[in-house]
Short mmCIF file of N, CA, C and O in Angstrom, two decimals:
data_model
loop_
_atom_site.label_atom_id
_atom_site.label_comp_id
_atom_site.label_asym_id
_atom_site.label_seq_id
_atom_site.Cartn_x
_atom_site.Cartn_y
_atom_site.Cartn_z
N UNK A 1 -25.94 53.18 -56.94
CA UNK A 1 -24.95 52.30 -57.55
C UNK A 1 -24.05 53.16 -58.42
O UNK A 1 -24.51 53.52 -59.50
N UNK A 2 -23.00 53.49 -58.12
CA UNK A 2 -21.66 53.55 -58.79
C UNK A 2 -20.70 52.64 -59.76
O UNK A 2 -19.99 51.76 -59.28
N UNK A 3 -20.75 52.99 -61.48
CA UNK A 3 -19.34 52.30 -62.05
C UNK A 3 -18.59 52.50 -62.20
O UNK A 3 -18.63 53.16 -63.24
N UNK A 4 -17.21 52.39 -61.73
CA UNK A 4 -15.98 52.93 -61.97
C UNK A 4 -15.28 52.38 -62.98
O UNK A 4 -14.24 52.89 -63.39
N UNK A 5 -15.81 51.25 -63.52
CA UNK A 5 -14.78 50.67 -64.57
C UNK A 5 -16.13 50.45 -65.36
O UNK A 5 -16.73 49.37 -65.30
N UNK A 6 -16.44 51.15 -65.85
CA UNK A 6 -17.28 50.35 -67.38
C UNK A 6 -16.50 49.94 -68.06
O UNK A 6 -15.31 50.22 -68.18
N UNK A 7 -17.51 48.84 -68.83
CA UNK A 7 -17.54 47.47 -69.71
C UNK A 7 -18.86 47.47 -71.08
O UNK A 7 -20.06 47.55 -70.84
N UNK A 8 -18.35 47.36 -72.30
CA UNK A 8 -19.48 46.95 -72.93
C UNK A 8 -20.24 46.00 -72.71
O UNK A 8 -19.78 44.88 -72.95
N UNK A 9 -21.43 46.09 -72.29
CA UNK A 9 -22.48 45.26 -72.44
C UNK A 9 -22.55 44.27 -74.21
O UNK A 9 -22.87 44.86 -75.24
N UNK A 10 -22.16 42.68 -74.21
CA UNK A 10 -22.58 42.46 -75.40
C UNK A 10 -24.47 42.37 -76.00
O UNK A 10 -25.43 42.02 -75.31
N UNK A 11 -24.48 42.72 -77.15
CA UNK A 11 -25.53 43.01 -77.29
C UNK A 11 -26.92 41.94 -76.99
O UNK A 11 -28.12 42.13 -76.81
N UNK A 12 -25.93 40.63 -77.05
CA UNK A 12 -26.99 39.37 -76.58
C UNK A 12 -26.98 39.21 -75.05
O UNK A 12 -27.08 38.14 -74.46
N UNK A 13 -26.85 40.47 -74.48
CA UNK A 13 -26.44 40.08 -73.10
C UNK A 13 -27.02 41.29 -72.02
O UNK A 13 -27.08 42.45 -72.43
N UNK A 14 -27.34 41.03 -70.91
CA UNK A 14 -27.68 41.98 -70.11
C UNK A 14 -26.19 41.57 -68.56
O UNK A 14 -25.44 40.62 -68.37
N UNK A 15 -26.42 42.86 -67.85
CA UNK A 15 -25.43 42.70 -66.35
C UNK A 15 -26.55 42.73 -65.52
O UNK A 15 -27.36 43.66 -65.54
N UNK A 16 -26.65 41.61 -64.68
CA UNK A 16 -27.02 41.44 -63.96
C UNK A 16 -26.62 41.87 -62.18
O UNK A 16 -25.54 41.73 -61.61
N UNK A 17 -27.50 42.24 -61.82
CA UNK A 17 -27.07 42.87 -60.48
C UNK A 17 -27.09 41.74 -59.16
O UNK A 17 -28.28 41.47 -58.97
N UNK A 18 -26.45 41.19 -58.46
CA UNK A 18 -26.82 40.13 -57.25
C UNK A 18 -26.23 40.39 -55.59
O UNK A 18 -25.03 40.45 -55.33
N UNK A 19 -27.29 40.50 -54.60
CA UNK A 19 -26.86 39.82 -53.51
C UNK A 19 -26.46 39.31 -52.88
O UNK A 19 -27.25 38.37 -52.87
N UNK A 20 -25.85 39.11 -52.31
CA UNK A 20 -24.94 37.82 -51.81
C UNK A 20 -24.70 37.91 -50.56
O UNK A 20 -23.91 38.74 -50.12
N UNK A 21 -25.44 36.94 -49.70
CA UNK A 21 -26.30 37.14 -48.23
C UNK A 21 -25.11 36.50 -47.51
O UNK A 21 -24.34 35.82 -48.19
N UNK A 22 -24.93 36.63 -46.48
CA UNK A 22 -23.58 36.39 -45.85
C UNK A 22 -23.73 34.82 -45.28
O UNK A 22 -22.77 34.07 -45.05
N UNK A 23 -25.31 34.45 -45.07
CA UNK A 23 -25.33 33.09 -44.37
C UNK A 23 -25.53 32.24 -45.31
O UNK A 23 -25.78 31.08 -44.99
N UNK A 24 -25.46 32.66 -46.87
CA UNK A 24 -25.92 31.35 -47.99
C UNK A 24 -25.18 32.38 -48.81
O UNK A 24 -25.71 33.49 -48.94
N UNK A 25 -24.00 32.14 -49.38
CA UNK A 25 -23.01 33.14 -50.16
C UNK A 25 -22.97 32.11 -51.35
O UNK A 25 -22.30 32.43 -52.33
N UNK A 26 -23.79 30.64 -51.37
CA UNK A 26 -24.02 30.43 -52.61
C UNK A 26 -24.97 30.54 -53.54
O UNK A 26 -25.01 30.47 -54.77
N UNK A 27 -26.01 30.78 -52.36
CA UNK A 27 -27.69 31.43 -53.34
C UNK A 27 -27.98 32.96 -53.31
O UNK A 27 -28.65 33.64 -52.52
N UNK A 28 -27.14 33.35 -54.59
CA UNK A 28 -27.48 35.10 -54.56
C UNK A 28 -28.84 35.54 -54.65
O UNK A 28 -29.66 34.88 -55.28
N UNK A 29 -28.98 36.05 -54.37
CA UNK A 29 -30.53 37.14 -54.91
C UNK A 29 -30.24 37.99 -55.92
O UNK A 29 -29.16 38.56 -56.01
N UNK A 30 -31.51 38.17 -57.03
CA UNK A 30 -31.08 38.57 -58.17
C UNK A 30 -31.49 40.33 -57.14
O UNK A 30 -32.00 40.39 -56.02
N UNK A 31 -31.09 41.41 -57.95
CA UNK A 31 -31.26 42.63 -57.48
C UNK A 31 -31.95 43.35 -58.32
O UNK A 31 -32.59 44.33 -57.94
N UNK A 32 -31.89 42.84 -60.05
CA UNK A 32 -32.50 43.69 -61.40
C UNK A 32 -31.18 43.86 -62.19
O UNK A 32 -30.24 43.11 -61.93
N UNK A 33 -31.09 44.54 -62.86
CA UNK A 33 -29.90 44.67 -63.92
C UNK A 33 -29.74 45.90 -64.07
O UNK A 33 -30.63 46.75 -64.02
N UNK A 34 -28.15 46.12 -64.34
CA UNK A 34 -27.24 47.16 -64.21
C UNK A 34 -27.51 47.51 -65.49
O UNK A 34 -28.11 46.71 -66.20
N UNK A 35 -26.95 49.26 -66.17
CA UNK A 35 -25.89 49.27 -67.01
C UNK A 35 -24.94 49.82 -67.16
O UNK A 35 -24.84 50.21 -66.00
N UNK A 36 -23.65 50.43 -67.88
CA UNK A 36 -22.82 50.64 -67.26
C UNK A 36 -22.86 52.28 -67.76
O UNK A 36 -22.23 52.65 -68.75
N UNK A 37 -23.45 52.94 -67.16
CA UNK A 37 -24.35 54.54 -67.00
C UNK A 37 -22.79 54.47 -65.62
O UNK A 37 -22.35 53.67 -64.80
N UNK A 38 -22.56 55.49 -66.00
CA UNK A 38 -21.46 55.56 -64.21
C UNK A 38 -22.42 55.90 -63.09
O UNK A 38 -22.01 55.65 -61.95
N UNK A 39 -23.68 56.46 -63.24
CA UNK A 39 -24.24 57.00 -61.88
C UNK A 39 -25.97 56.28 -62.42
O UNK A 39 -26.33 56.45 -63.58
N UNK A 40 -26.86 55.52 -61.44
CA UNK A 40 -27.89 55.19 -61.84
C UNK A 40 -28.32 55.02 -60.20
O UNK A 40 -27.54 54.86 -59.27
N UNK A 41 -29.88 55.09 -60.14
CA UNK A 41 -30.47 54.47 -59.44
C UNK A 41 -31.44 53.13 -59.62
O UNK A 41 -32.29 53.04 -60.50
N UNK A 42 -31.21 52.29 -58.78
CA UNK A 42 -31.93 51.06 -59.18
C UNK A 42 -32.99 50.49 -58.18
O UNK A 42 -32.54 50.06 -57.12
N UNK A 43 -34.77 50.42 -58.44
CA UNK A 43 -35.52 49.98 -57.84
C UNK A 43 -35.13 48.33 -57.66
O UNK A 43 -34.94 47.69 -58.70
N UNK A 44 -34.98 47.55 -56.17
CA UNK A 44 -34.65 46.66 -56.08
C UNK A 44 -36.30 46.05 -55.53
O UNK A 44 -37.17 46.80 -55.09
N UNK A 45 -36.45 44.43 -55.68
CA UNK A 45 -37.34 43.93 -55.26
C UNK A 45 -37.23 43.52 -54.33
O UNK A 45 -36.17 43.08 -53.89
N UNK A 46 -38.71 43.56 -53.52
CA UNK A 46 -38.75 42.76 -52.39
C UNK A 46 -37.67 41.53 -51.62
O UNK A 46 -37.09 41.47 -50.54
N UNK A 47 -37.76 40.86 -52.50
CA UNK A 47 -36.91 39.40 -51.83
C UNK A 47 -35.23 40.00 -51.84
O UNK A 47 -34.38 39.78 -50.98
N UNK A 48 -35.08 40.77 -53.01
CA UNK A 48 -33.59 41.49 -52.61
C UNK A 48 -33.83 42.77 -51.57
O UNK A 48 -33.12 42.53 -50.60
N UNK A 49 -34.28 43.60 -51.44
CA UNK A 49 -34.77 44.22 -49.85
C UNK A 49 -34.52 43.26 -48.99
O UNK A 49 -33.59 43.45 -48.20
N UNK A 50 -35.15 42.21 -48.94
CA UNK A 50 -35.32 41.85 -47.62
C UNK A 50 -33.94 41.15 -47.46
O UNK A 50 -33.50 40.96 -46.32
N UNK A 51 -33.24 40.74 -48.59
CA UNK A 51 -31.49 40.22 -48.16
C UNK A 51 -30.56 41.04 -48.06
O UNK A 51 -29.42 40.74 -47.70
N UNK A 52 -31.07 42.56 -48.47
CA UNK A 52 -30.40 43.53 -48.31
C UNK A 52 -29.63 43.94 -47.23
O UNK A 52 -28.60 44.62 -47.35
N UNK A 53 -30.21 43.45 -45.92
CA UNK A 53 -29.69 43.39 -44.11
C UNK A 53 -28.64 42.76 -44.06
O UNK A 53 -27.59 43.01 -43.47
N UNK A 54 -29.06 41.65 -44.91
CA UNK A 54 -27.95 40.60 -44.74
C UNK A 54 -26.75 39.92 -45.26
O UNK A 54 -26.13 38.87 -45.06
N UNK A 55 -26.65 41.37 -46.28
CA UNK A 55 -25.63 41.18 -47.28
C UNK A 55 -24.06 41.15 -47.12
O UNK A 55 -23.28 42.08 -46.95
N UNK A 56 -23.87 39.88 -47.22
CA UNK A 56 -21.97 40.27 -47.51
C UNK A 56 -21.38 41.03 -48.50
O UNK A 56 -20.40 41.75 -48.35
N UNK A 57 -22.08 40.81 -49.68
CA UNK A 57 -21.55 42.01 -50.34
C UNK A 57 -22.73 41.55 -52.20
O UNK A 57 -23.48 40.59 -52.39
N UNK A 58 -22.44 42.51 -52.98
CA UNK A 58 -22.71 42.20 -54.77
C UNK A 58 -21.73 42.02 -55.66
O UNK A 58 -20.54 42.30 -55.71
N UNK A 59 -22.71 41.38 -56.51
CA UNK A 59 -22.25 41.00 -57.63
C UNK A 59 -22.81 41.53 -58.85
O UNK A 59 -23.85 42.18 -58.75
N UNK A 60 -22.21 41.32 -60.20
CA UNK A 60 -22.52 41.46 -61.24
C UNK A 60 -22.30 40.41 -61.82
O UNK A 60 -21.26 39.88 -61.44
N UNK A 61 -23.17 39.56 -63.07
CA UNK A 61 -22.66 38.86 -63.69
C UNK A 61 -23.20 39.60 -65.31
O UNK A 61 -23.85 40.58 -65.66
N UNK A 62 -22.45 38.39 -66.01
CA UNK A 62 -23.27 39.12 -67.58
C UNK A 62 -23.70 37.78 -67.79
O UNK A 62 -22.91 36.84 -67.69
N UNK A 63 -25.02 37.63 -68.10
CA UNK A 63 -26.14 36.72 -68.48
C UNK A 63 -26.81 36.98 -70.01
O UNK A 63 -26.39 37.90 -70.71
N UNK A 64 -27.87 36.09 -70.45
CA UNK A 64 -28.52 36.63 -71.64
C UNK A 64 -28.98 37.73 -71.23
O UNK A 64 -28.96 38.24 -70.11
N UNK A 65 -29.54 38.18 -72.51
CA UNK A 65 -30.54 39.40 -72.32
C UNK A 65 -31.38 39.23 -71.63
O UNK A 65 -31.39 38.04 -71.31
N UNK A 66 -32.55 40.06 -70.94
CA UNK A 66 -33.41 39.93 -70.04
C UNK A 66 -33.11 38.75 -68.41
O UNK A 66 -34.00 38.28 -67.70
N UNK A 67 -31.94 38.62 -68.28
CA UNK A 67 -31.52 37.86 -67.37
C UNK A 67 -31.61 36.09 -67.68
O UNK A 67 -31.88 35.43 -68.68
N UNK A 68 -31.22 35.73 -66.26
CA UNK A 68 -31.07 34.23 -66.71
C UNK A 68 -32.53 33.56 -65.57
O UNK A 68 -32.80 33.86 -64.41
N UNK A 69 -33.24 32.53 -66.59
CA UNK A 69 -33.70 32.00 -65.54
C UNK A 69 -33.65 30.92 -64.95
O UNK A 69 -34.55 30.09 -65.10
N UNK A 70 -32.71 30.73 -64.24
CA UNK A 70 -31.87 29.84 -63.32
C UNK A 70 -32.30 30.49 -61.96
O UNK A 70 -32.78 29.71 -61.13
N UNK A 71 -32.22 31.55 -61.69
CA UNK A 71 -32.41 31.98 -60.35
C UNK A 71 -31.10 31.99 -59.67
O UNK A 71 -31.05 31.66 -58.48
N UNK A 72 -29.92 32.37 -60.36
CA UNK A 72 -28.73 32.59 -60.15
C UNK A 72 -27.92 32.61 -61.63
O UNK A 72 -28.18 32.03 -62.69
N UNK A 73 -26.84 33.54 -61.25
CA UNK A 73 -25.50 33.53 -62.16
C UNK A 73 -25.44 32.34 -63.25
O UNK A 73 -25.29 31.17 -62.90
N UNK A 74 -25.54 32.66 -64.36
CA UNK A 74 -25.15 31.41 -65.60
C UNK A 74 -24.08 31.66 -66.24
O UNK A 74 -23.56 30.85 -67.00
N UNK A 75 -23.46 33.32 -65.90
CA UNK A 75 -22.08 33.98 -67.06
C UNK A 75 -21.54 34.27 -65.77
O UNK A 75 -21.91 34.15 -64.60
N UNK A 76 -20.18 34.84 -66.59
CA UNK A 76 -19.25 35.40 -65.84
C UNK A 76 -19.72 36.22 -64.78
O UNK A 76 -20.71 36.96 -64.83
N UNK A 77 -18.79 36.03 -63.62
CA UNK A 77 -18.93 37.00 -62.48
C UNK A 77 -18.22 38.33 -63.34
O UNK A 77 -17.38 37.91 -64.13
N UNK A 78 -18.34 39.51 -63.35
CA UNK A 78 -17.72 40.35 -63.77
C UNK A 78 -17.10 41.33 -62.69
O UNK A 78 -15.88 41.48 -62.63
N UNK A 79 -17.90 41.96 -61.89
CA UNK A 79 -17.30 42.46 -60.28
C UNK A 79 -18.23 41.95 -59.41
O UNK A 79 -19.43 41.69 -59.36
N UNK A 80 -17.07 41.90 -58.63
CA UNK A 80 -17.91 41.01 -57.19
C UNK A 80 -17.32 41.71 -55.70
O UNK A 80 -16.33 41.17 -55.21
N UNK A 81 -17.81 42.68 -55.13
CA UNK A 81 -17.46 42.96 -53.41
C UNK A 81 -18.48 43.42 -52.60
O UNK A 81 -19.63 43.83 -52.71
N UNK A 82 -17.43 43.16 -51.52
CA UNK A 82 -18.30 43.53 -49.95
C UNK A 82 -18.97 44.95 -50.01
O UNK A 82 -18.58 46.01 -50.52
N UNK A 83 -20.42 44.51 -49.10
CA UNK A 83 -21.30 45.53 -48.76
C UNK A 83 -20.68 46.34 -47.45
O UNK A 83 -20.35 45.65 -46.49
N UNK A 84 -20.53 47.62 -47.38
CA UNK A 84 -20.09 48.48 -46.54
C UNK A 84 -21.27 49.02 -45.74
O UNK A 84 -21.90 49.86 -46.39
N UNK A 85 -21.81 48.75 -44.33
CA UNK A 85 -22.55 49.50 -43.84
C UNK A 85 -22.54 51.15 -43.73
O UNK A 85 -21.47 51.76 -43.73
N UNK A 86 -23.54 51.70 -43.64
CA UNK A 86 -22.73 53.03 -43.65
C UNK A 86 -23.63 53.64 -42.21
O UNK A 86 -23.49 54.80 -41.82
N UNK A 87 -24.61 52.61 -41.50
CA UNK A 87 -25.44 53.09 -40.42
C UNK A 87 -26.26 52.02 -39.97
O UNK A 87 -26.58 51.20 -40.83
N UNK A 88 -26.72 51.83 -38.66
CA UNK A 88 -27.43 51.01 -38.71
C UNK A 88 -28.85 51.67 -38.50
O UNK A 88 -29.09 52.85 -38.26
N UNK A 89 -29.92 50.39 -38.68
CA UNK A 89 -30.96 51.05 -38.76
C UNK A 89 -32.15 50.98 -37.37
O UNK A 89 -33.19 51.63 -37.41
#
């Protein structure tokens, strides 16, 4: 994961990382949370792995701290685009 535009994180707040599966582009999968480090690697979970195939593209939102538990976006979308294949598997 690459940031090209960092953003302060507010301090009551975490960025949330999301999925966004091309056949249900309204139920994201959470991915774990960003920060805005320009270069990071991020262990993703299972249920985001497995939507990982099927991704139209991510998102970020900014949520409370430690995320939201809604099981989706409660704050602002902050960046949102398409997943680029780069191979298949």
């Amino acid at each position: 994961l690459r940031i090209v535009a960092p953003k302060v994180v507010p301090p009551q707040g975490s960025w949330e990382l999301w999925l966004i599966p091309s056949d249900r582009m309204d139920q994201p999968v959470s991915a774990g949370f960003v920060t805005m480090t320009p270069e990071q690697t991020l262990e993703i979970s299972p249920p985001a792995a497995a939507a990982l195939g099927n991704a139209w593209g991510f998102a970020v939102s900014l949520g409370p701290k430690g995320g939201t538990p809604a099981g989706k976006p409660t704050g602002p979308v902050i960046f949102r685009g398409p997943c680029i294949r780069m191979f298949d598997t």
